[in-house]
Amino acid sequence: MSIARPTLRVAAAQFPVGRPASLDAWADGITRWVAEAAEAGAELLVFPEYGALELASTFGPETEADLPGQIRAVGGLIDQVDALHAELARRHGVHILAASLPVLAADLGGQPVNRARLIGPQGGIGIQDKRIMTPWEREIWGITGNSAARVFDTEIGRIGVAICYDGEFPLIVRAMVAAGAELILIPSATETIAGAARVRTAGLARALENQVPVVTSPTVGEAPWSPALDSNHGSAGIFVPADIGLPPSGILAEGVFDQPGWVHATIDFAPVVAVRESGGVRGRRDWLEQVGAAEADAAAAVGVEIIRVA
């Protein structure tokens, strides 16, 4: 597999859930976040799962307290949200994984899904819906999983997006890597320290077993006004295989737990690719020695699409 660029400067957000008073106020905040990361040299900016739910505050107290109402209200803003990110991506010449938000999916009969979008500097948009729901999403909120998996072919490389809980399932990420993904993004929103630990552990594990870099980005902070994002914990991380020529911890960069801000790192793909053939272990190759792995790979890879995002 070819790497689009030998190195890539990444910024992963530890994104504090705010309470913007208006859509313009929210847009001003996102504009500042993107400008800060771009000015620091980032080529790829990663925002977290459900970060866009702070937009519920722009509709007033009644919508803030109404979870079904939030789905309709915030999801209805997706065109404006994506237009802003597209303009910022164009202005700064960057790729942006926009914070996911719930939308009513026309292809699923209007059922709500948790949707992330990778937006390129030429205005291209790649959509990835969350595939496996947590009990809270499934039982309380009624969010539906969408089984379509995609790999985004961009000028900075082939990228897969596994939203939060999806990143905890090896076969989901394995299928993306088998389809050519050289970088995996895991945006998250977890209300407990245990949840944050699960996402972090999953990021490290997916980097180890697939021998690819993994980037995580969480929501952080308290938002007592929001029944969906009232408490948020985590730290952003840029993880690589723990092997020869790479950090022995597998951690290229990691933020201070629960502290808002960007976490930056430059990913050098050469040592990552090298360990697949000459590392201390060869997990990517030896994966198939597991009983049933070939059959599981084949089943997981069904329907993985390659989508060009420019």
PDB file of C-alpha atoms in Angstrom:
ATOM      1  CA  MET A   1       0.000   0.000   0.000  1.00  0.00           C
ATOM      2  CA  SER A   2       1.339   3.411  -0.894  1.00  0.00           C
ATOM      3  CA  ILE A   3       1.453   6.341   1.505  1.00  0.00           C
ATOM      4  CA  ALA A   4       0.224   9.638   0.049  1.00  0.00           C
ATOM      5  CA  ARG A   5       2.701  11.654   2.127  1.00  0.00           C
ATOM      6  CA  PRO A   6       5.771  10.518   4.086  1.00  0.00           C
ATOM      7  CA  THR A   7       4.739  12.666   7.054  1.00  0.00           C
ATOM      8  CA  LEU A   8       1.456  14.191   8.219  1.00  0.00           C
ATOM      9  CA  ARG A   9       0.881  16.904  10.816  1.00  0.00           C
ATOM     10  CA  VAL A  10      -2.237  16.050  12.846  1.00  0.00           C
ATOM     11  CA  ALA A  11      -4.213  18.027  15.419  1.00  0.00           C
ATOM     12  CA  ALA A  12      -6.668  16.154  17.662  1.00  0.00           C
ATOM     13  CA  ALA A  13      -9.165  18.176  19.690  1.00  0.00           C
ATOM     14  CA  GLN A  14      -9.940  17.834  23.363  1.00  0.00           C
ATOM     15  CA  PHE A  15     -13.130  19.725  22.716  1.00  0.00           C
ATOM     16  CA  PRO A  16     -15.006  21.431  25.583  1.00  0.00           C
ATOM     17  CA  VAL A  17     -18.787  21.337  25.225  1.00  0.00           C
ATOM     18  CA  GLY A  18     -19.890  24.952  25.186  1.00  0.00           C
ATOM     19  CA  ARG A  19     -23.243  26.691  25.271  1.00  0.00           C
ATOM     20  CA  PRO A  20     -23.270  28.982  22.223  1.00  0.00           C
ATOM     21  CA  ALA A  21     -26.040  31.565  22.245  1.00  0.00           C
ATOM     22  CA  SER A  22     -26.507  31.509  18.484  1.00  0.00           C
ATOM     23  CA  LEU A  23     -25.411  29.777  15.326  1.00  0.00           C
ATOM     24  CA  ASP A  24     -23.101  32.715  14.613  1.00  0.00           C
ATOM     25  CA  ALA A  25     -21.507  32.393  18.052  1.00  0.00           C
ATOM     26  CA  TRP A  26     -20.950  28.687  17.470  1.00  0.00           C
ATOM     27  CA  ALA A  27     -19.434  29.397  14.034  1.00  0.00           C
ATOM     28  CA  ASP A  28     -17.075  31.972  15.546  1.00  0.00           C
ATOM     29  CA  GLY A  29     -15.868  29.377  18.037  1.00  0.00           C
ATOM     30  CA  ILE A  30     -15.239  26.690  15.417  1.00  0.00           C
ATOM     31  CA  THR A  31     -13.497  29.240  13.206  1.00  0.00           C
ATOM     32  CA  ARG A  32     -11.081  30.075  16.039  1.00  0.00           C
ATOM     33  CA  TRP A  33     -10.404  26.396  16.754  1.00  0.00           C
ATOM     34  CA  VAL A  34      -9.624  25.622  13.123  1.00  0.00           C
ATOM     35  CA  ALA A  35      -7.447  28.716  12.686  1.00  0.00           C
ATOM     36  CA  GLU A  36      -5.415  27.860  15.782  1.00  0.00           C
ATOM     37  CA  ALA A  37      -4.677  24.327  14.588  1.00  0.00           C
ATOM     38  CA  ALA A  38      -3.935  25.377  11.028  1.00  0.00           C
ATOM     39  CA  GLU A  39      -1.595  28.144  12.152  1.00  0.00           C
ATOM     40  CA  ALA A  40       0.327  25.528  14.134  1.00  0.00           C
ATOM     41  CA  GLY A  41       0.870  23.584  10.920  1.00  0.00           C
ATOM     42  CA  ALA A  42      -1.859  20.943  11.131  1.00  0.00           C
ATOM     43  CA  GLU A  43      -2.877  19.331   7.849  1.00  0.00           C
ATOM     44  CA  LEU A  44      -5.593  17.119   9.375  1.00  0.00           C
ATOM     45  CA  LEU A  45      -7.891  18.329  12.172  1.00  0.00           C
ATOM     46  CA  VAL A  46      -9.937  15.810  14.162  1.00  0.00           C
ATOM     47  CA  PHE A  47     -13.006  16.826  16.175  1.00  0.00           C
ATOM     48  CA  PRO A  48     -14.904  14.452  18.507  1.00  0.00           C
ATOM     49  CA  GLU A  49     -18.099  12.470  18.451  1.00  0.00           C
ATOM     50  CA  TYR A  50     -21.265  14.468  19.209  1.00  0.00           C
ATOM     51  CA  GLY A  51     -19.312  17.705  19.623  1.00  0.00           C
ATOM     52  CA  ALA A  52     -21.870  19.446  17.418  1.00  0.00           C
ATOM     53  CA  LEU A  53     -24.619  18.739  19.969  1.00  0.00           C
ATOM     54  CA  GLU A  54     -23.660  21.962  21.709  1.00  0.00           C
ATOM     55  CA  LEU A  55     -25.709  23.565  18.941  1.00  0.00           C
ATOM     56  CA  ALA A  56     -28.830  22.486  20.848  1.00  0.00           C
ATOM     57  CA  SER A  57     -28.273  25.502  23.104  1.00  0.00           C
ATOM     58  CA  THR A  58     -28.954  27.841  20.181  1.00  0.00           C
ATOM     59  CA  PHE A  59     -32.611  26.730  20.160  1.00  0.00           C
ATOM     60  CA  GLY A  60     -33.319  27.657  23.773  1.00  0.00           C
ATOM     61  CA  PRO A  61     -34.034  25.801  27.056  1.00  0.00           C
ATOM     62  CA  GLU A  62     -36.882  23.663  25.734  1.00  0.00           C
ATOM     63  CA  THR A  63     -34.733  22.013  23.067  1.00  0.00           C
ATOM     64  CA  GLU A  64     -31.790  21.696  25.477  1.00  0.00           C
ATOM     65  CA  ALA A  65     -33.892  19.426  27.691  1.00  0.00           C
ATOM     66  CA  ASP A  66     -35.548  17.464  24.870  1.00  0.00           C
ATOM     67  CA  LEU A  67     -33.346  14.689  23.441  1.00  0.00           C
ATOM     68  CA  PRO A  68     -35.638  13.793  20.498  1.00  0.00           C
ATOM     69  CA  GLY A  69     -36.002  17.493  19.835  1.00  0.00           C
ATOM     70  CA  GLN A  70     -32.223  17.851  19.754  1.00  0.00           C
ATOM     71  CA  ILE A  71     -31.987  15.219  17.033  1.00  0.00           C
ATOM     72  CA  ARG A  72     -34.427  17.083  14.835  1.00  0.00           C
ATOM     73  CA  ALA A  73     -33.073  20.546  15.587  1.00  0.00           C
ATOM     74  CA  VAL A  74     -29.322  19.922  15.463  1.00  0.00           C
ATOM     75  CA  GLY A  75     -29.558  17.423  12.611  1.00  0.00           C
ATOM     76  CA  GLY A  76     -31.449  20.016  10.626  1.00  0.00           C
ATOM     77  CA  LEU A  77     -28.401  22.289  10.722  1.00  0.00           C
ATOM     78  CA  ILE A  78     -26.071  19.826   9.021  1.00  0.00           C
ATOM     79  CA  ASP A  79     -25.941  21.747   5.734  1.00  0.00           C
ATOM     80  CA  GLN A  80     -24.898  24.974   7.494  1.00  0.00           C
ATOM     81  CA  VAL A  81     -22.445  23.104   9.708  1.00  0.00           C
ATOM     82  CA  ASP A  82     -20.801  21.372   6.761  1.00  0.00           C
ATOM     83  CA  ALA A  83     -20.723  24.562   4.696  1.00  0.00           C
ATOM     84  CA  LEU A  84     -18.759  26.298   7.460  1.00  0.00           C
ATOM     85  CA  HIS A  85     -16.276  23.421   7.741  1.00  0.00           C
ATOM     86  CA  ALA A  86     -15.882  23.304   3.962  1.00  0.00           C
ATOM     87  CA  GLU A  87     -15.096  27.017   3.868  1.00  0.00           C
ATOM     88  CA  LEU A  88     -12.592  26.673   6.711  1.00  0.00           C
ATOM     89  CA  ALA A  89     -10.966  23.652   5.060  1.00  0.00           C
ATOM     90  CA  ARG A  90     -10.648  25.619   1.824  1.00  0.00           C
ATOM     91  CA  ARG A  91      -9.365  28.758   3.548  1.00  0.00           C
ATOM     92  CA  HIS A  92      -6.655  26.941   5.479  1.00  0.00           C
ATOM     93  CA  GLY A  93      -5.912  24.154   2.989  1.00  0.00           C
ATOM     94  CA  VAL A  94      -6.646  21.387   5.517  1.00  0.00           C
ATOM     95  CA  HIS A  95      -8.760  18.275   5.933  1.00  0.00           C
ATOM     96  CA  ILE A  96     -11.254  18.341   8.820  1.00  0.00           C
ATOM     97  CA  LEU A  97     -13.106  15.521  10.518  1.00  0.00           C
ATOM     98  CA  ALA A  98     -16.096  17.545  11.711  1.00  0.00           C
ATOM     99  CA  ALA A  99     -17.662  16.709  15.070  1.00  0.00           C
ATOM    100  CA  SER A 100     -20.358  14.090  14.572  1.00  0.00           C
ATOM    101  CA  LEU A 101     -24.019  14.880  15.053  1.00  0.00           C
ATOM    102  CA  PRO A 102     -27.309  12.974  14.934  1.00  0.00           C
ATOM    103  CA  VAL A 103     -29.190  13.226  11.662  1.00  0.00           C
ATOM    104  CA  LEU A 104     -32.328  11.598  10.271  1.00  0.00           C
ATOM    105  CA  ALA A 105     -31.019   9.311   7.541  1.00  0.00           C
ATOM    106  CA  ALA A 106     -33.141   9.263   4.406  1.00  0.00           C
ATOM    107  CA  ASP A 107     -31.638   5.930   3.318  1.00  0.00           C
ATOM    108  CA  LEU A 108     -32.861   4.364   6.587  1.00  0.00           C
ATOM    109  CA  GLY A 109     -36.404   5.670   6.386  1.00  0.00           C
ATOM    110  CA  GLY A 110     -35.722   8.729   8.528  1.00  0.00           C
ATOM    111  CA  GLN A 111     -34.146   6.838  11.429  1.00  0.00           C
ATOM    112  CA  PRO A 112     -31.574   8.860  13.418  1.00  0.00           C
ATOM    113  CA  VAL A 113     -27.902   8.001  12.950  1.00  0.00           C
ATOM    114  CA  ASN A 114     -24.671   9.335  14.432  1.00  0.00           C
ATOM    115  CA  ARG A 115     -22.845  10.855  11.447  1.00  0.00           C
ATOM    116  CA  ALA A 116     -19.236  12.007  11.072  1.00  0.00           C
ATOM    117  CA  ARG A 117     -18.015  13.856   7.974  1.00  0.00           C
ATOM    118  CA  LEU A 118     -14.491  14.127   6.604  1.00  0.00           C
ATOM    119  CA  ILE A 119     -14.223  17.388   4.658  1.00  0.00           C
ATOM    120  CA  GLY A 120     -11.465  18.195   2.177  1.00  0.00           C
ATOM    121  CA  PRO A 121      -9.978  21.536   1.120  1.00  0.00           C
ATOM    122  CA  GLN A 122     -11.747  21.399  -2.247  1.00  0.00           C
ATOM    123  CA  GLY A 123     -15.152  20.918  -0.622  1.00  0.00           C
ATOM    124  CA  GLY A 124     -15.414  17.140  -0.844  1.00  0.00           C
ATOM    125  CA  ILE A 125     -17.365  15.468   1.967  1.00  0.00           C
ATOM    126  CA  GLY A 126     -17.062  11.824   3.019  1.00  0.00           C
ATOM    127  CA  ILE A 127     -19.772  10.468   5.321  1.00  0.00           C
ATOM    128  CA  GLN A 128     -19.252   7.749   7.934  1.00  0.00           C
ATOM    129  CA  ASP A 129     -22.101   6.724  10.219  1.00  0.00           C
ATOM    130  CA  LYS A 130     -21.508   4.942  13.506  1.00  0.00           C
ATOM    131  CA  ARG A 131     -22.114   1.231  13.083  1.00  0.00           C
ATOM    132  CA  ILE A 132     -22.612  -0.178  16.582  1.00  0.00           C
ATOM    133  CA  MET A 133     -24.592   1.716  19.194  1.00  0.00           C
ATOM    134  CA  THR A 134     -23.849   1.887  22.899  1.00  0.00           C
ATOM    135  CA  PRO A 135     -26.735   0.841  25.174  1.00  0.00           C
ATOM    136  CA  TRP A 136     -27.467   4.517  25.916  1.00  0.00           C
ATOM    137  CA  GLU A 137     -27.692   5.429  22.244  1.00  0.00           C
ATOM    138  CA  ARG A 138     -29.704   2.348  21.368  1.00  0.00           C
ATOM    139  CA  GLU A 139     -32.105   2.141  24.321  1.00  0.00           C
ATOM    140  CA  ILE A 140     -32.523   5.734  25.515  1.00  0.00           C
ATOM    141  CA  TRP A 141     -32.039   7.832  22.419  1.00  0.00           C
ATOM    142  CA  GLY A 142     -33.075   5.456  19.655  1.00  0.00           C
ATOM    143  CA  ILE A 143     -30.016   6.061  17.474  1.00  0.00           C
ATOM    144  CA  THR A 144     -29.688   3.489  14.691  1.00  0.00           C
ATOM    145  CA  GLY A 145     -26.477   1.868  13.491  1.00  0.00           C
ATOM    146  CA  ASN A 146     -25.648   2.061   9.792  1.00  0.00           C
ATOM    147  CA  SER A 147     -23.620  -0.915   8.616  1.00  0.00           C
ATOM    148  CA  ALA A 148     -21.912   0.781   5.664  1.00  0.00           C
ATOM    149  CA  ALA A 149     -18.131   1.143   6.222  1.00  0.00           C
ATOM    150  CA  ARG A 150     -15.998   3.457   4.123  1.00  0.00           C
ATOM    151  CA  VAL A 151     -12.381   4.353   3.515  1.00  0.00           C
ATOM    152  CA  PHE A 152     -11.704   7.896   2.350  1.00  0.00           C
ATOM    153  CA  ASP A 153      -9.093   8.352  -0.367  1.00  0.00           C
ATOM    154  CA  THR A 154      -7.570  11.819   0.087  1.00  0.00           C
ATOM    155  CA  GLU A 155      -4.454  13.685  -0.980  1.00  0.00           C
ATOM    156  CA  ILE A 156      -3.055  13.112   2.510  1.00  0.00           C
ATOM    157  CA  GLY A 157      -3.694   9.356   2.464  1.00  0.00           C
ATOM    158  CA  ARG A 158      -6.440   6.774   2.881  1.00  0.00           C
ATOM    159  CA  ILE A 159      -8.371   7.334   6.098  1.00  0.00           C
ATOM    160  CA  GLY A 160     -10.891   5.246   8.048  1.00  0.00           C
ATOM    161  CA  VAL A 161     -13.235   6.618  10.730  1.00  0.00           C
ATOM    162  CA  ALA A 162     -14.438   4.386  13.584  1.00  0.00           C
ATOM    163  CA  ILE A 163     -16.737   6.441  15.799  1.00  0.00           C
ATOM    164  CA  CYS A 164     -16.123   5.854  19.523  1.00  0.00           C
ATOM    165  CA  TYR A 165     -17.625   2.417  20.332  1.00  0.00           C
ATOM    166  CA  ASP A 166     -16.882   1.215  16.785  1.00  0.00           C
ATOM    167  CA  GLY A 167     -13.189   1.585  17.574  1.00  0.00           C
ATOM    168  CA  GLU A 168     -13.539  -1.071  20.276  1.00  0.00           C
ATOM    169  CA  PHE A 169     -14.377  -3.735  17.658  1.00  0.00           C
ATOM    170  CA  PRO A 170     -11.266  -5.125  15.927  1.00  0.00           C
ATOM    171  CA  LEU A 171     -13.011  -6.378  12.791  1.00  0.00           C
ATOM    172  CA  ILE A 172     -14.477  -2.977  11.948  1.00  0.00           C
ATOM    173  CA  VAL A 173     -11.058  -1.333  11.848  1.00  0.00           C
ATOM    174  CA  ARG A 174      -9.447  -4.424  10.329  1.00  0.00           C
ATOM    175  CA  ALA A 175     -11.853  -4.211   7.373  1.00  0.00           C
ATOM    176  CA  MET A 176     -10.923  -0.557   6.806  1.00  0.00           C
ATOM    177  CA  VAL A 177      -7.218  -1.404   6.890  1.00  0.00           C
ATOM    178  CA  ALA A 178      -7.762  -4.336   4.515  1.00  0.00           C
ATOM    179  CA  ALA A 179      -9.448  -1.858   2.153  1.00  0.00           C
ATOM    180  CA  GLY A 180      -6.366   0.350   2.214  1.00  0.00           C
ATOM    181  CA  ALA A 181      -6.746   2.677   5.213  1.00  0.00           C
ATOM    182  CA  GLU A 182      -3.356   3.905   6.426  1.00  0.00           C
ATOM    183  CA  LEU A 183      -4.731   6.066   9.244  1.00  0.00           C
ATOM    184  CA  ILE A 184      -7.670   5.468  11.595  1.00  0.00           C
ATOM    185  CA  LEU A 185      -9.583   8.259  13.354  1.00  0.00           C
ATOM    186  CA  ILE A 186     -11.615   7.525  16.499  1.00  0.00           C
ATOM    187  CA  PRO A 187     -13.741  10.515  17.580  1.00  0.00           C
ATOM    188  CA  SER A 188     -15.395   9.934  20.962  1.00  0.00           C
ATOM    189  CA  ALA A 189     -17.706  11.233  23.664  1.00  0.00           C
ATOM    190  CA  THR A 190     -17.636   9.408  27.001  1.00  0.00           C
ATOM    191  CA  GLU A 191     -19.289  10.476  30.240  1.00  0.00           C
ATOM    192  CA  THR A 192     -17.116   8.384  32.563  1.00  0.00           C
ATOM    193  CA  ILE A 193     -13.418   7.884  33.173  1.00  0.00           C
ATOM    194  CA  ALA A 194     -13.968   4.193  32.433  1.00  0.00           C
ATOM    195  CA  GLY A 195     -15.407   5.084  29.040  1.00  0.00           C
ATOM    196  CA  ALA A 196     -12.408   7.272  28.286  1.00  0.00           C
ATOM    197  CA  ALA A 197     -10.110   4.402  29.279  1.00  0.00           C
ATOM    198  CA  ARG A 198     -11.919   2.048  26.913  1.00  0.00           C
ATOM    199  CA  VAL A 199     -11.472   4.403  23.972  1.00  0.00           C
ATOM    200  CA  ARG A 200      -7.806   4.973  24.770  1.00  0.00           C
ATOM    201  CA  THR A 201      -7.154   1.240  25.138  1.00  0.00           C
ATOM    202  CA  ALA A 202      -8.955   0.575  21.867  1.00  0.00           C
ATOM    203  CA  GLY A 203      -6.874   3.202  20.063  1.00  0.00           C
ATOM    204  CA  LEU A 204      -3.636   1.654  21.262  1.00  0.00           C
ATOM    205  CA  ALA A 205      -4.851  -1.855  20.420  1.00  0.00           C
ATOM    206  CA  ARG A 206      -5.998  -0.976  16.892  1.00  0.00           C
ATOM    207  CA  ALA A 207      -2.632   0.695  16.220  1.00  0.00           C
ATOM    208  CA  LEU A 208      -0.782  -2.361  17.510  1.00  0.00           C
ATOM    209  CA  GLU A 209      -2.675  -5.099  15.713  1.00  0.00           C
ATOM    210  CA  ASN A 210      -3.042  -3.290  12.371  1.00  0.00           C
ATOM    211  CA  GLN A 211       0.317  -1.494  12.483  1.00  0.00           C
ATOM    212  CA  VAL A 212      -1.210   1.856  11.492  1.00  0.00           C
ATOM    213  CA  PRO A 213      -1.409   5.204  13.301  1.00  0.00           C
ATOM    214  CA  VAL A 214      -4.626   5.907  15.218  1.00  0.00           C
ATOM    215  CA  VAL A 215      -5.913   9.328  16.312  1.00  0.00           C
ATOM    216  CA  THR A 216      -8.481   9.775  19.089  1.00  0.00           C
ATOM    217  CA  SER A 217     -10.402  12.969  19.910  1.00  0.00           C
ATOM    218  CA  PRO A 218     -12.845  13.354  22.848  1.00  0.00           C
ATOM    219  CA  THR A 219     -15.328  15.850  24.199  1.00  0.00           C
ATOM    220  CA  VAL A 220     -14.253  17.157  27.627  1.00  0.00           C
ATOM    221  CA  GLY A 221     -15.703  19.171  30.486  1.00  0.00           C
ATOM    222  CA  GLU A 222     -19.037  19.656  32.187  1.00  0.00           C
ATOM    223  CA  ALA A 223     -22.201  20.854  30.461  1.00  0.00           C
ATOM    224  CA  PRO A 224     -24.970  20.464  33.071  1.00  0.00           C
ATOM    225  CA  TRP A 225     -27.479  22.099  30.738  1.00  0.00           C
ATOM    226  CA  SER A 226     -27.199  19.188  28.275  1.00  0.00           C
ATOM    227  CA  PRO A 227     -28.846  15.818  29.076  1.00  0.00           C
ATOM    228  CA  ALA A 228     -26.736  14.275  26.311  1.00  0.00           C
ATOM    229  CA  LEU A 229     -23.295  15.751  27.103  1.00  0.00           C
ATOM    230  CA  ASP A 230     -23.563  16.751  30.750  1.00  0.00           C
ATOM    231  CA  SER A 231     -20.253  15.130  31.714  1.00  0.00           C
ATOM    232  CA  ASN A 232     -17.326  14.468  29.367  1.00  0.00           C
ATOM    233  CA  HIS A 233     -13.961  12.848  30.002  1.00  0.00           C
ATOM    234  CA  GLY A 234     -10.926  11.929  27.972  1.00  0.00           C
ATOM    235  CA  SER A 235      -7.663  12.861  26.344  1.00  0.00           C
ATOM    236  CA  ALA A 236      -6.743  13.019  22.686  1.00  0.00           C
ATOM    237  CA  GLY A 237      -4.028  10.701  21.490  1.00  0.00           C
ATOM    238  CA  ILE A 238      -1.935   9.940  18.445  1.00  0.00           C
ATOM    239  CA  PHE A 239      -0.935   6.282  18.709  1.00  0.00           C
ATOM    240  CA  VAL A 240       1.432   4.097  16.683  1.00  0.00           C
ATOM    241  CA  PRO A 241       2.623   0.493  16.978  1.00  0.00           C
ATOM    242  CA  ALA A 242       4.910   0.033  19.981  1.00  0.00           C
ATOM    243  CA  ASP A 243       7.878  -1.283  18.054  1.00  0.00           C
ATOM    244  CA  ILE A 244      11.321  -0.619  16.605  1.00  0.00           C
ATOM    245  CA  GLY A 245      11.914   3.000  15.578  1.00  0.00           C
ATOM    246  CA  LEU A 246       8.688   4.182  17.243  1.00  0.00           C
ATOM    247  CA  PRO A 247       7.839   5.277  20.805  1.00  0.00           C
ATOM    248  CA  PRO A 248       8.071   2.177  23.035  1.00  0.00           C
ATOM    249  CA  SER A 249       4.806   3.181  24.706  1.00  0.00           C
ATOM    250  CA  GLY A 250       2.995   3.385  21.369  1.00  0.00           C
ATOM    251  CA  ILE A 251       2.101   6.995  22.255  1.00  0.00           C
ATOM    252  CA  LEU A 252       3.313   9.584  19.782  1.00  0.00           C
ATOM    253  CA  ALA A 253       1.422  12.355  21.597  1.00  0.00           C
ATOM    254  CA  GLU A 254      -1.287  12.572  24.251  1.00  0.00           C
ATOM    255  CA  GLY A 255      -3.087  15.448  25.921  1.00  0.00           C
ATOM    256  CA  VAL A 256      -3.586  16.280  29.577  1.00  0.00           C
ATOM    257  CA  PHE A 257      -6.717  14.446  30.722  1.00  0.00           C
ATOM    258  CA  ASP A 258      -9.881  16.590  30.511  1.00  0.00           C
ATOM    259  CA  GLN A 259      -7.986  19.753  29.555  1.00  0.00           C
ATOM    260  CA  PRO A 260      -9.403  21.600  26.512  1.00  0.00           C
ATOM    261  CA  GLY A 261      -7.150  22.260  23.563  1.00  0.00           C
ATOM    262  CA  TRP A 262      -5.398  20.752  20.581  1.00  0.00           C
ATOM    263  CA  VAL A 263      -2.946  17.869  20.739  1.00  0.00           C
ATOM    264  CA  HIS A 264      -0.429  18.002  17.885  1.00  0.00           C
ATOM    265  CA  ALA A 265       1.923  15.428  16.406  1.00  0.00           C
ATOM    266  CA  THR A 266       3.736  14.739  13.164  1.00  0.00           C
ATOM    267  CA  ILE A 267       3.212  11.180  11.982  1.00  0.00           C
ATOM    268  CA  ASP A 268       6.197   9.728  10.124  1.00  0.00           C
ATOM    269  CA  PHE A 269       4.823   6.802   8.145  1.00  0.00           C
ATOM    270  CA  ALA A 270       8.180   5.267   7.182  1.00  0.00           C
ATOM    271  CA  PRO A 271       8.902   3.533  10.525  1.00  0.00           C
ATOM    272  CA  VAL A 272       5.253   2.465  10.781  1.00  0.00           C
ATOM    273  CA  VAL A 273       5.445   0.730   7.414  1.00  0.00           C
ATOM    274  CA  ALA A 274       8.887  -0.715   8.213  1.00  0.00           C
ATOM    275  CA  VAL A 275       7.767  -2.598  11.317  1.00  0.00           C
ATOM    276  CA  ARG A 276       5.246  -4.567   9.266  1.00  0.00           C
ATOM    277  CA  GLU A 277       8.175  -6.461   7.734  1.00  0.00           C
ATOM    278  CA  SER A 278      11.026  -5.946  10.186  1.00  0.00           C
ATOM    279  CA  GLY A 279       9.485  -5.090  13.563  1.00  0.00           C
ATOM    280  CA  GLY A 280       9.765  -7.028  16.777  1.00  0.00           C
ATOM    281  CA  VAL A 281       6.339  -8.496  15.924  1.00  0.00           C
ATOM    282  CA  ARG A 282       4.407  -8.721  12.644  1.00  0.00           C
ATOM    283  CA  GLY A 283       0.823  -8.440  13.859  1.00  0.00           C
ATOM    284  CA  ARG A 284      -0.571  -7.223  10.559  1.00  0.00           C
ATOM    285  CA  ARG A 285       0.776 -10.275   8.733  1.00  0.00           C
ATOM    286  CA  ASP A 286       0.308 -12.816  11.521  1.00  0.00           C
ATOM    287  CA  TRP A 287      -3.322 -11.834  12.144  1.00  0.00           C
ATOM    288  CA  LEU A 288      -4.401 -14.552   9.700  1.00  0.00           C
ATOM    289  CA  GLU A 289      -2.837 -17.281  11.846  1.00  0.00           C
ATOM    290  CA  GLN A 290      -5.743 -16.905  14.262  1.00  0.00           C
ATOM    291  CA  VAL A 291      -8.377 -19.608  13.864  1.00  0.00           C
ATOM    292  CA  GLY A 292     -11.235 -18.211  11.813  1.00  0.00           C
ATOM    293  CA  ALA A 293      -9.469 -14.925  11.061  1.00  0.00           C
ATOM    294  CA  ALA A 294      -9.595 -15.274   7.280  1.00  0.00           C
ATOM    295  CA  GLU A 295     -13.320 -15.967   7.317  1.00  0.00           C
ATOM    296  CA  ALA A 296     -13.956 -13.118   9.748  1.00  0.00           C
ATOM    297  CA  ASP A 297     -11.901 -10.753   7.584  1.00  0.00           C
ATOM    298  CA  ALA A 298     -13.867 -11.696   4.505  1.00  0.00           C
ATOM    299  CA  ALA A 299     -17.202 -11.155   6.235  1.00  0.00           C
ATOM    300  CA  ALA A 300     -16.141  -7.826   7.770  1.00  0.00           C
ATOM    301  CA  ALA A 301     -14.840  -6.493   4.462  1.00  0.00           C
ATOM    302  CA  VAL A 302     -18.135  -6.982   2.622  1.00  0.00           C
ATOM    303  CA  GLY A 303     -19.444  -3.645   1.414  1.00  0.00           C
ATOM    304  CA  VAL A 304     -16.452  -1.490   2.418  1.00  0.00           C
ATOM    305  CA  GLU A 305     -16.471   1.428  -0.013  1.00  0.00           C
ATOM    306  CA  ILE A 306     -13.575   3.565  -1.184  1.00  0.00           C
ATOM    307  CA  ILE A 307     -14.753   7.185  -1.375  1.00  0.00           C
ATOM    308  CA  ARG A 308     -12.672   9.970  -2.892  1.00  0.00           C
ATOM    309  CA  VAL A 309     -12.623  13.149  -0.749  1.00  0.00           C
ATOM    310  CA  ALA A 310     -10.840  16.111  -2.323  1.00  0.00           C
TER     311      ALA A 310
END
